[in-house]
PDB file of C-alpha atoms in Angstrom:
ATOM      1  CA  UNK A   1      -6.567 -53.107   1.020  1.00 44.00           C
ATOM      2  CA  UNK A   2     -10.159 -54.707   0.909  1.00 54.00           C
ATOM      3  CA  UNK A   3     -12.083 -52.202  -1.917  1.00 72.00           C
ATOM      4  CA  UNK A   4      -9.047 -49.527  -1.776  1.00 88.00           C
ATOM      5  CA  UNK A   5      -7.187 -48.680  -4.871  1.00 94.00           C
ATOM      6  CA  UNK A   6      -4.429 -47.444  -4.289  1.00 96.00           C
ATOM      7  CA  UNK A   7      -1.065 -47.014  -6.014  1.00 96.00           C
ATOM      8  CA  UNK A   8       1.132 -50.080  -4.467  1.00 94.00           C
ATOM      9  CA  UNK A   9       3.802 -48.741  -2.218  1.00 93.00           C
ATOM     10  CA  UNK A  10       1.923 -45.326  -1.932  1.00 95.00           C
ATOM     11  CA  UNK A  11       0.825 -45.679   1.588  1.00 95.00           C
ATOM     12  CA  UNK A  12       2.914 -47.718   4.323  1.00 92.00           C
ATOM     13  CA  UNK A  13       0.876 -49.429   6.866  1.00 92.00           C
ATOM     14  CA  UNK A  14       2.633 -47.126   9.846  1.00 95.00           C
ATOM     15  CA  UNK A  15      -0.030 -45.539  11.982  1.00 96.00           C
ATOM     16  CA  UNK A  16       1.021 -41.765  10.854  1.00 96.00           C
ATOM     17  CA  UNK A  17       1.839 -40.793   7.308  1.00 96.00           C
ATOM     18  CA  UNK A  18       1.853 -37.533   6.154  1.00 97.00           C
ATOM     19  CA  UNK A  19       2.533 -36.456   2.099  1.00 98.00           C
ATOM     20  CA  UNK A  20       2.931 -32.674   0.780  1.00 98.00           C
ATOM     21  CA  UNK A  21       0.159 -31.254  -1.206  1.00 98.00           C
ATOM     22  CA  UNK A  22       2.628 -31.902  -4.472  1.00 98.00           C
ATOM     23  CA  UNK A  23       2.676 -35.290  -4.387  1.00 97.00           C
ATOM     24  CA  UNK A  24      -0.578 -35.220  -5.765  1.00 98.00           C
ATOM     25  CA  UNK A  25      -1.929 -33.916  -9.457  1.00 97.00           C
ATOM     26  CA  UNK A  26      -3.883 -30.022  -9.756  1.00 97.00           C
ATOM     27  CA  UNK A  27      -4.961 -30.289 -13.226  1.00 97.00           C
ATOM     28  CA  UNK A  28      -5.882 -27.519 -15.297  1.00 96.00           C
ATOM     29  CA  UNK A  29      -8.406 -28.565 -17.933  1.00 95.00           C
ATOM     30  CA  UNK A  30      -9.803 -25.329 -18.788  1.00 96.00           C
ATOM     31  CA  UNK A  31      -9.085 -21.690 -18.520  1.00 97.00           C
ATOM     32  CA  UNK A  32     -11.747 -21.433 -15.667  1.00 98.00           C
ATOM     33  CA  UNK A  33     -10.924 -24.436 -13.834  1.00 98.00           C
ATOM     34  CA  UNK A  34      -7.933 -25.753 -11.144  1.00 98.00           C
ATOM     35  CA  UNK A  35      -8.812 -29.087  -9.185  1.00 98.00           C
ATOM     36  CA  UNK A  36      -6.278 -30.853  -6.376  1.00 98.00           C
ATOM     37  CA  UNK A  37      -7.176 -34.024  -6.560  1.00 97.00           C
ATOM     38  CA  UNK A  38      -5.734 -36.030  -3.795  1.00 97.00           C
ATOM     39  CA  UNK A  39      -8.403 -38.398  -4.093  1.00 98.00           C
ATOM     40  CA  UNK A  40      -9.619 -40.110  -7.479  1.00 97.00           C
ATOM     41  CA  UNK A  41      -8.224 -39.047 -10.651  1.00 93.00           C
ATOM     42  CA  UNK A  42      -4.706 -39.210 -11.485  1.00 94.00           C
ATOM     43  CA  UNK A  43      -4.003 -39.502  -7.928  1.00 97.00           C
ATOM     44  CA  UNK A  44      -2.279 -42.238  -6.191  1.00 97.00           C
ATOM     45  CA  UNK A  45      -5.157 -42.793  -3.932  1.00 97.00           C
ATOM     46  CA  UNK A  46      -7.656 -43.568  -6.979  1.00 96.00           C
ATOM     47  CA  UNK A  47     -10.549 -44.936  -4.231  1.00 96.00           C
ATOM     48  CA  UNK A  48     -10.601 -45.551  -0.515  1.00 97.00           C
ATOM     49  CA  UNK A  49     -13.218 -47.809  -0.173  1.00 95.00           C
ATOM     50  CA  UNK A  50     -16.599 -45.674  -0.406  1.00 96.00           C
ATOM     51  CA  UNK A  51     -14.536 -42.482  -1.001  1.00 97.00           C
ATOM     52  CA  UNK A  52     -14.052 -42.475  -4.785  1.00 96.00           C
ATOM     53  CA  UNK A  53     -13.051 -38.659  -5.106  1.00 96.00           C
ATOM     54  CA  UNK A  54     -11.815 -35.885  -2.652  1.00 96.00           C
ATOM     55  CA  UNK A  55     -10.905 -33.032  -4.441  1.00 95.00           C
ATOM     56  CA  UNK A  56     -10.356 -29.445  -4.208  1.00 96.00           C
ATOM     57  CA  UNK A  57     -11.802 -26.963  -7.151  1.00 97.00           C
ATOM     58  CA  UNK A  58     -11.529 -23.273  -8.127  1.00 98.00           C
ATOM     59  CA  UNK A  59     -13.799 -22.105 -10.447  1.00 98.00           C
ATOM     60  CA  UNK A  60     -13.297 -18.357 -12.463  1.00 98.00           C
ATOM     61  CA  UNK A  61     -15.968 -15.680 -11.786  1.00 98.00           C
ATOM     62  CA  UNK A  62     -19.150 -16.627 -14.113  1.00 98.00           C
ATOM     63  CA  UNK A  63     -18.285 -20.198 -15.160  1.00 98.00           C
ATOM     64  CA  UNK A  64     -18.521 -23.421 -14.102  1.00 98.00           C
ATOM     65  CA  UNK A  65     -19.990 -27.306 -14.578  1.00 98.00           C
ATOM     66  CA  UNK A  66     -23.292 -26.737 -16.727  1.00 98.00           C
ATOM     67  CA  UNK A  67     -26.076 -29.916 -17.149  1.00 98.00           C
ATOM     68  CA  UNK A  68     -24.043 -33.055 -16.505  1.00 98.00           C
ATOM     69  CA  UNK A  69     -25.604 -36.632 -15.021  1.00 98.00           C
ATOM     70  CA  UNK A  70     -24.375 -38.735 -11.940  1.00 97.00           C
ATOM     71  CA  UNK A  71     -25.916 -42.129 -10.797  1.00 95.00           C
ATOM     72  CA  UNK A  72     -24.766 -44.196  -7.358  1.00 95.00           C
ATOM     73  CA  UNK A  73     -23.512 -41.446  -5.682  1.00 96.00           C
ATOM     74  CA  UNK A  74     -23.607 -39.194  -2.936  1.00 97.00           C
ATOM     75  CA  UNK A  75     -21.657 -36.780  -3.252  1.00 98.00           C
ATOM     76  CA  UNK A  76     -21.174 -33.613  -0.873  1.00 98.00           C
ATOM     77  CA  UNK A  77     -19.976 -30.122  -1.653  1.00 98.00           C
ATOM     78  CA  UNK A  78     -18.148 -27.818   1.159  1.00 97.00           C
ATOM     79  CA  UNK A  79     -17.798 -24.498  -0.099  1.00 97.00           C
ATOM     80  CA  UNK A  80     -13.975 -23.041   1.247  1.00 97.00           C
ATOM     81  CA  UNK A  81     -14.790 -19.135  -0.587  1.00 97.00           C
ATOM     82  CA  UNK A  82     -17.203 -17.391  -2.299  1.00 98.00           C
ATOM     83  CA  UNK A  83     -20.766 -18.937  -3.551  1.00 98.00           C
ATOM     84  CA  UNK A  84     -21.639 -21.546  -5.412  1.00 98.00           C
ATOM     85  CA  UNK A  85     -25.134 -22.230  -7.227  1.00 98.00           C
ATOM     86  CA  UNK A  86     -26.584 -25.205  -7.675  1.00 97.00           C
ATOM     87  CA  UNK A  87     -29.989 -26.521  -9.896  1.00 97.00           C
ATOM     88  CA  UNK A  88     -30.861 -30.368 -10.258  1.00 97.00           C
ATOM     89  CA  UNK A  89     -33.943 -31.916 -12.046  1.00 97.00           C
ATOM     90  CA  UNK A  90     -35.485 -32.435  -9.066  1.00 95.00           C
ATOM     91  CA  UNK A  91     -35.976 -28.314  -8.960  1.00 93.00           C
ATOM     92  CA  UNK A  92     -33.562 -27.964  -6.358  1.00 91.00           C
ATOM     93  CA  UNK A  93     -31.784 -25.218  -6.678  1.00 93.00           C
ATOM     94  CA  UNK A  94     -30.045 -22.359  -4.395  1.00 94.00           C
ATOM     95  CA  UNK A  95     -26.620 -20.545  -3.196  1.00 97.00           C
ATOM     96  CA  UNK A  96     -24.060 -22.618  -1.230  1.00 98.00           C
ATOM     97  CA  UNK A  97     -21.877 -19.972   0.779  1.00 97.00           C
ATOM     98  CA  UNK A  98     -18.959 -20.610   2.576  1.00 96.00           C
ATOM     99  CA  UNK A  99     -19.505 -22.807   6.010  1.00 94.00           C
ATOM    100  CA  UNK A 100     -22.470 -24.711   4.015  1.00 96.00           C
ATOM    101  CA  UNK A 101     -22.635 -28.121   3.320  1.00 97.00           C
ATOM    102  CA  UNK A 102     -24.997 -29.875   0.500  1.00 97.00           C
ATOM    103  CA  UNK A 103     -25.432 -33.729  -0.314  1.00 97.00           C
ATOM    104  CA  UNK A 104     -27.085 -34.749  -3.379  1.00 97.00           C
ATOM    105  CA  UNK A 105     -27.912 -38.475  -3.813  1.00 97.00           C
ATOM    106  CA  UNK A 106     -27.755 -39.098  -7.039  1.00 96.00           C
ATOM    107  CA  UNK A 107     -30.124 -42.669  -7.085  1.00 95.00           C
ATOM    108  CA  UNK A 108     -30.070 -44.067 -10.688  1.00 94.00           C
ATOM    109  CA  UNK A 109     -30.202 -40.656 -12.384  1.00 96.00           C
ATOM    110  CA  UNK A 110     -29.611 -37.255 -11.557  1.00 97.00           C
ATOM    111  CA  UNK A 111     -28.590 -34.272 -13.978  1.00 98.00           C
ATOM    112  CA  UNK A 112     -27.214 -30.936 -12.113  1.00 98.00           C
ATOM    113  CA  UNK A 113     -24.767 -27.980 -13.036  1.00 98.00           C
ATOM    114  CA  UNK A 114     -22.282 -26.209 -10.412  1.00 98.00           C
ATOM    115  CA  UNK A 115     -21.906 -22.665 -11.232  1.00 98.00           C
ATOM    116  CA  UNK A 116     -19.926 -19.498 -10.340  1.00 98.00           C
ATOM    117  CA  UNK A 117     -22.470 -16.637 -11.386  1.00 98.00           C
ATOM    118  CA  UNK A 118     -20.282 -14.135  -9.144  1.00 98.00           C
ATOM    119  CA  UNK A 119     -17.571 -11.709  -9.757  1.00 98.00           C
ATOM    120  CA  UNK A 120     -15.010 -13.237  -7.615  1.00 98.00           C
ATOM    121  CA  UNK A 121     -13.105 -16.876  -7.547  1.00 98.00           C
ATOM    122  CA  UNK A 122     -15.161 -20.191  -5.996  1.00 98.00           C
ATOM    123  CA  UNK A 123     -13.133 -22.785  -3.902  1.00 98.00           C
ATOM    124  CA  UNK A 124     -14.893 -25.753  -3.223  1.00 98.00           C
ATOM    125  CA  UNK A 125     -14.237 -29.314  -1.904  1.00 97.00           C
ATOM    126  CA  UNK A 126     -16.110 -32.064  -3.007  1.00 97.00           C
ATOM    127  CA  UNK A 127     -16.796 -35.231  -2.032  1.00 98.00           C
ATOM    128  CA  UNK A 128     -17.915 -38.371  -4.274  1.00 97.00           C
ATOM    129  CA  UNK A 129     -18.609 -41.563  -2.392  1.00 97.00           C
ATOM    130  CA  UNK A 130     -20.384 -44.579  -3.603  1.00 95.00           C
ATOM    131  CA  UNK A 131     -23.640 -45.061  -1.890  1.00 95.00           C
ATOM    132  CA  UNK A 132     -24.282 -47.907   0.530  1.00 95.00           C
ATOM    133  CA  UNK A 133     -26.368 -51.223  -1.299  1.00 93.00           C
ATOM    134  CA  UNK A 134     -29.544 -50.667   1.007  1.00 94.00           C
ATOM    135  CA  UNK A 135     -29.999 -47.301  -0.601  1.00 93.00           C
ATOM    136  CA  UNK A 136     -29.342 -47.732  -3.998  1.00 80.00           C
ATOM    137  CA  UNK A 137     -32.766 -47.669  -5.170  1.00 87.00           C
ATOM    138  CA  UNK A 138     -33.366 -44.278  -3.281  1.00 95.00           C
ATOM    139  CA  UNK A 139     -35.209 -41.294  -5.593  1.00 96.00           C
ATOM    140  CA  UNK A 140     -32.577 -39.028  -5.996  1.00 97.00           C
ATOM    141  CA  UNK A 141     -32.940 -35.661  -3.201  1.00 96.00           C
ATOM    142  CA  UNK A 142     -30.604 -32.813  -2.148  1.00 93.00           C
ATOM    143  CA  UNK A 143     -29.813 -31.411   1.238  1.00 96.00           C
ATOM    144  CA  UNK A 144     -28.003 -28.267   2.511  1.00 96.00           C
ATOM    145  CA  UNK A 145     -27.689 -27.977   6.189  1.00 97.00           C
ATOM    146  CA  UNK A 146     -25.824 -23.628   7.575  1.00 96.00           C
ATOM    147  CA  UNK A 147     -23.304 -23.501   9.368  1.00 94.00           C
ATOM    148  CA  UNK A 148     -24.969 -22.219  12.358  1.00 96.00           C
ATOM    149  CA  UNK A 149     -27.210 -25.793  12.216  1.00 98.00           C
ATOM    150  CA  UNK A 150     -23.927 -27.710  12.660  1.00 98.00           C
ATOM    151  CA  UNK A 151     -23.025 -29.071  15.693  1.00 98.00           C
ATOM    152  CA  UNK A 152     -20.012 -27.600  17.125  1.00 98.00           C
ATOM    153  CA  UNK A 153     -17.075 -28.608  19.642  1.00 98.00           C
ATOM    154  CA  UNK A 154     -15.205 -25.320  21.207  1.00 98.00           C
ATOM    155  CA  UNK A 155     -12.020 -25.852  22.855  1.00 96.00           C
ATOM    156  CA  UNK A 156      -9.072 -23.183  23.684  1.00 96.00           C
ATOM    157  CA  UNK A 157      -8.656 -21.698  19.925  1.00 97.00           C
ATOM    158  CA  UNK A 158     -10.047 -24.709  18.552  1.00 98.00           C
ATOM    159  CA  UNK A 159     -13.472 -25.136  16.843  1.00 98.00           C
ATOM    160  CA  UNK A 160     -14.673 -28.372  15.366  1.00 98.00           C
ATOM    161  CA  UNK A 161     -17.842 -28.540  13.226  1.00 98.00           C
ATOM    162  CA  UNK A 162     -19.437 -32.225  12.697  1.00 98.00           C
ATOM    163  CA  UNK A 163     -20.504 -32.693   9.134  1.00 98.00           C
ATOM    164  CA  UNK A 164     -21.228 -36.164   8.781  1.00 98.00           C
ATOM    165  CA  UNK A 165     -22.351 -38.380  11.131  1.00 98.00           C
ATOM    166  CA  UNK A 166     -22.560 -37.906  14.849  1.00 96.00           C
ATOM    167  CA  UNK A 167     -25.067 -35.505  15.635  1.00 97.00           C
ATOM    168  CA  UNK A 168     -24.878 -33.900  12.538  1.00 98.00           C
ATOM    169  CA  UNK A 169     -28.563 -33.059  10.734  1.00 98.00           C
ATOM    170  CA  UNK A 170     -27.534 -34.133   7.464  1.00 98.00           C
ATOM    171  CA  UNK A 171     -28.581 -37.270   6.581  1.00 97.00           C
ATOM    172  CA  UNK A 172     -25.909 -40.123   4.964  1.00 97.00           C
ATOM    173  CA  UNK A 173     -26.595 -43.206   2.732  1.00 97.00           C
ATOM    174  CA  UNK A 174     -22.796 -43.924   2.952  1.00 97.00           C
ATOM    175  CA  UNK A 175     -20.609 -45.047   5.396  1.00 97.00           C
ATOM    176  CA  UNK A 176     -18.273 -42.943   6.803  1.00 97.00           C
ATOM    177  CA  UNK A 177     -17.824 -39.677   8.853  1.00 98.00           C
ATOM    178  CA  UNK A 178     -16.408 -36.201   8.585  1.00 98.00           C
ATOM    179  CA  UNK A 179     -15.358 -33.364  10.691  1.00 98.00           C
ATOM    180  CA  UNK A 180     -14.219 -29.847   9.701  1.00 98.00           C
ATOM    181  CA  UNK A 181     -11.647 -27.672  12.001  1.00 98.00           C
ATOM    182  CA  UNK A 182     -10.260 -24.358  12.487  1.00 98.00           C
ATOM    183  CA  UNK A 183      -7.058 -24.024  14.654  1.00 98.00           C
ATOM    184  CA  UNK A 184      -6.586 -19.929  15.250  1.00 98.00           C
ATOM    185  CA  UNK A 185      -2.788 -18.628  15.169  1.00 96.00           C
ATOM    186  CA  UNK A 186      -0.443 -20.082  18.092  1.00 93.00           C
ATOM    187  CA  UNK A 187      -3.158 -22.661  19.205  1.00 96.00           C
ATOM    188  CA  UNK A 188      -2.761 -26.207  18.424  1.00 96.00           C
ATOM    189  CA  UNK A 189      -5.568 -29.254  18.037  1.00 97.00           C
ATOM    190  CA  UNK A 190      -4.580 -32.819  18.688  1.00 97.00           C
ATOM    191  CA  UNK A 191      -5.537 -35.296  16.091  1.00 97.00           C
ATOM    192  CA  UNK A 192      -8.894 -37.187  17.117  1.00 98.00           C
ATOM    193  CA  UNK A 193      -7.623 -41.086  16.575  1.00 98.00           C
ATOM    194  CA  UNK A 194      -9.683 -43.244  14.111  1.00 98.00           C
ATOM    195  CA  UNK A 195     -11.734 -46.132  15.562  1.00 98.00           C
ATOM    196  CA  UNK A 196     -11.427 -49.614  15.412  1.00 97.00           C
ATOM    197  CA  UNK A 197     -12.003 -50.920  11.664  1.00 97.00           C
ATOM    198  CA  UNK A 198     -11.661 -46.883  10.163  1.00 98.00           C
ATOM    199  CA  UNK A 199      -8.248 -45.041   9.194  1.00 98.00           C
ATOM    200  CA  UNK A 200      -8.433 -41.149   9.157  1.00 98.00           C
ATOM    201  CA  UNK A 201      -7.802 -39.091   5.620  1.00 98.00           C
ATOM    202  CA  UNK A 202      -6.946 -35.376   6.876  1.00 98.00           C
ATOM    203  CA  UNK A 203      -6.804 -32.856   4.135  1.00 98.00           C
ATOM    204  CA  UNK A 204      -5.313 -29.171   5.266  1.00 98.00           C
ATOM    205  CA  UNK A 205      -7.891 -27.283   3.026  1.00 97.00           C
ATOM    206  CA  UNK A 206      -6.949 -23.334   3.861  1.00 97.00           C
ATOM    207  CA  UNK A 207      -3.407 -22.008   5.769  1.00 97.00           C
ATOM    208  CA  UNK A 208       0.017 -23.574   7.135  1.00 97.00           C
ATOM    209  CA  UNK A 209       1.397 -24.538  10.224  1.00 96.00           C
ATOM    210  CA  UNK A 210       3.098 -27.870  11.478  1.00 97.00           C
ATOM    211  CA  UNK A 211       2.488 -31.561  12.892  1.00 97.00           C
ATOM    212  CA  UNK A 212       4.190 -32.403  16.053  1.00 93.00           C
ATOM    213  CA  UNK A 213       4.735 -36.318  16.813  1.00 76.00           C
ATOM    214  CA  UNK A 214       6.738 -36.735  20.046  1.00 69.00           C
ATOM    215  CA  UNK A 215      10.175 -34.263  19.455  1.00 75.00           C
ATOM    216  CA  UNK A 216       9.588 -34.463  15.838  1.00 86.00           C
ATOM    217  CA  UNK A 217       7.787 -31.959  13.827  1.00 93.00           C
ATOM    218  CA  UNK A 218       6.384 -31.824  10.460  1.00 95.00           C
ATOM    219  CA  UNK A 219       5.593 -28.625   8.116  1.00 97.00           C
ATOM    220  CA  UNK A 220       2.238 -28.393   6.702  1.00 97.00           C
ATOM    221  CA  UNK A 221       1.064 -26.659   3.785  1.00 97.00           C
ATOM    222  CA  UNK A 222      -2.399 -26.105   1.743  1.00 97.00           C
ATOM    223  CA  UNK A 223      -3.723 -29.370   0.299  1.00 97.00           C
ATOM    224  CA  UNK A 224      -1.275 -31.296   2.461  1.00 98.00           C
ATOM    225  CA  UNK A 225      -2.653 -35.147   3.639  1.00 98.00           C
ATOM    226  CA  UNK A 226      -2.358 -36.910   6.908  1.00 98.00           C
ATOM    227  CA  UNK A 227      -2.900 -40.485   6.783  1.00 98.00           C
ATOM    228  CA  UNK A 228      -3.821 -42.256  10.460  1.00 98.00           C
ATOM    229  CA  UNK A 229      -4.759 -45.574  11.852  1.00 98.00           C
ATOM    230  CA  UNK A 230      -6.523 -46.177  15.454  1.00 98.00           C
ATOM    231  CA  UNK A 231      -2.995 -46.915  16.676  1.00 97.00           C
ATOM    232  CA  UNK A 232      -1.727 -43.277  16.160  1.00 96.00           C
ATOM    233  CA  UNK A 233       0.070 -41.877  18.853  1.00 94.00           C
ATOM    234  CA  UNK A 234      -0.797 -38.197  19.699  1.00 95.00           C
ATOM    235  CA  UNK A 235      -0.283 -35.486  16.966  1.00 96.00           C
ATOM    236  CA  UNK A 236      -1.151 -31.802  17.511  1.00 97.00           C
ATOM    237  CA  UNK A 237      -1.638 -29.720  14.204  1.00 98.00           C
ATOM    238  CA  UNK A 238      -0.380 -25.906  15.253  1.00 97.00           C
ATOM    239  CA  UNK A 239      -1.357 -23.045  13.278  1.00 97.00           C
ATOM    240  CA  UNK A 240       1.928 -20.715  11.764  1.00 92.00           C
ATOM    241  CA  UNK A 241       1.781 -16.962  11.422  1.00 88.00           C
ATOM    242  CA  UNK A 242      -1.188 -15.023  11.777  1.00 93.00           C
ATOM    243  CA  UNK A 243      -3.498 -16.737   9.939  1.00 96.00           C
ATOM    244  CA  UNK A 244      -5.979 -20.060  10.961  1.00 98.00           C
ATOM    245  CA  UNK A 245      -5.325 -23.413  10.126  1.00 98.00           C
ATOM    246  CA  UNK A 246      -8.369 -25.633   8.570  1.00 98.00           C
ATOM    247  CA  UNK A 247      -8.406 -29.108   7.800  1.00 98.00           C
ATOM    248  CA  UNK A 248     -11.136 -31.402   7.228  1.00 98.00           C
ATOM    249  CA  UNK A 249     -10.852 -34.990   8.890  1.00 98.00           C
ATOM    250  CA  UNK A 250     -12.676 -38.160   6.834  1.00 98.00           C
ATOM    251  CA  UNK A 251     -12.980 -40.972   8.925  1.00 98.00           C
ATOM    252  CA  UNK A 252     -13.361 -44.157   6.639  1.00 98.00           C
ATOM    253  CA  UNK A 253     -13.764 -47.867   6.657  1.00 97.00           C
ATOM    254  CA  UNK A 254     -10.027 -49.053   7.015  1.00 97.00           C
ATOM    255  CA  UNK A 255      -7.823 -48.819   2.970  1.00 96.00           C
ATOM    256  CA  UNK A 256      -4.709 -48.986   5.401  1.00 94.00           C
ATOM    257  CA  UNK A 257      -3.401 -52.559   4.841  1.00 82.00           C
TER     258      UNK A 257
END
């Protein structure tokens, strides 16, 4: 599974997996803290390739990660509800609101804190990969590119933001791509296939609904994964009830073997 670590017989090499959200760990480490880790961690998928963590947080009203150091990383934050504040010793500093995306390259050294100063609950998703070689020796910076500087693809109920790669403003120094959508009640979105040399890591972040593959369909939950290879025959992801159906879509060097 080239750089992949991966628990052996976790994945199968089948061009369409899909696992509930309980076959992974949520830790509780502290009275203001729940993670899903489906990435990293205790989970079964400890690294795919550049992607060491994916992993969804909820941090309590006015708490949160105070001064801590990374190094070789970019790592990306996509805030799901409420706001979340950032400050780095590079002074930068702000709000991250739902819809927002921030990288922070980490170079050799960085020191930030994550923080909840608000009154209600902060779900996040965040994002650790390991930086490409060529920009290892990079000073370490921070981006945060609105939601209304996204690029967006609008189809019947369906709207697909790029976050990482494509046309997409912010800038990478890893190798990979990303893609966030919404599916509104009784609409559906087909799976976008991987390509060549990249398997797809779906993770439903917000709602419920169900994957159909030919006659067959498959329930989906919060924190649910979809693995796919290039191979994939089509899948549409339908929204249930009355509520929208989100899932973010990592496209990644290949950790299918």
């Amino acid at each position: 599974m080239n750089d992949s670590v991966i628990t052996p017989g976790f994945l199968e090499g089948t061009a369409f997996q899909h696992y509930p959200a309980a076959m992974f760990p949520t830790i509780h480490p502290a009275h203001w803290l729940t993670s899903h880790i489906a990435v990293g961690g205790w989970s079964q998928l400890r690294r795919l390739i550049v992607m060491l963590t994916s992993h969804k947080t909820r941090i309590a009203p006015h708490n949160g990660f105070t001064w801590h150091p990374h190094r070789g990383l970019e790592i990306y934050t996509w805030v799901l509800e409420g706001t979340l504040y950032h400050e780095d010793t590079t002074g930068g500093k702000g709000e991250i609101n739902p819809g927002e995306l921030q990288r922070m390259f980490s170079g050799d050294w960085i020191e930030h804190q994550e923080l909840n100063l608000g009154d209600e609950p902060t779900r996040v998703i965040q994002i650790w990969y390991a930086a490409d070689e060529a920009h290892r020796g990079l000073s370490p910076h921070y981006q945060q590119v609105g939601r209304g500087d996204l690029p967006i693809l609008l189809s019947d109920g369906v709207q697909t933001y790029t976050l990482i790669g494509g046309s997409s403003p912010m800038e990478q120094h890893m190798t990979g791509r990303l893609t966030a959508t919404t599916v509104a009640p009784h609409h559906s979105a087909e799976i976008v296939p991987p390509r060549e040399g990249e398997d797809l890591f779906l993770y439903i972040t917000d709602g419920a609904g169900q994957a159909g593959r030919n006659e067959d369909t498959i329930p989906l939950g919060q924190y649910d994964v979809i693995v796919a290879r290039p191979e994939v025959e089509p899948v549409a992801l339908s929204a249930a009830g009355d509520a929208p159906l989100h899932y973010l879509s990592f496209y990644l060097p290949s950790f299918v073997s």
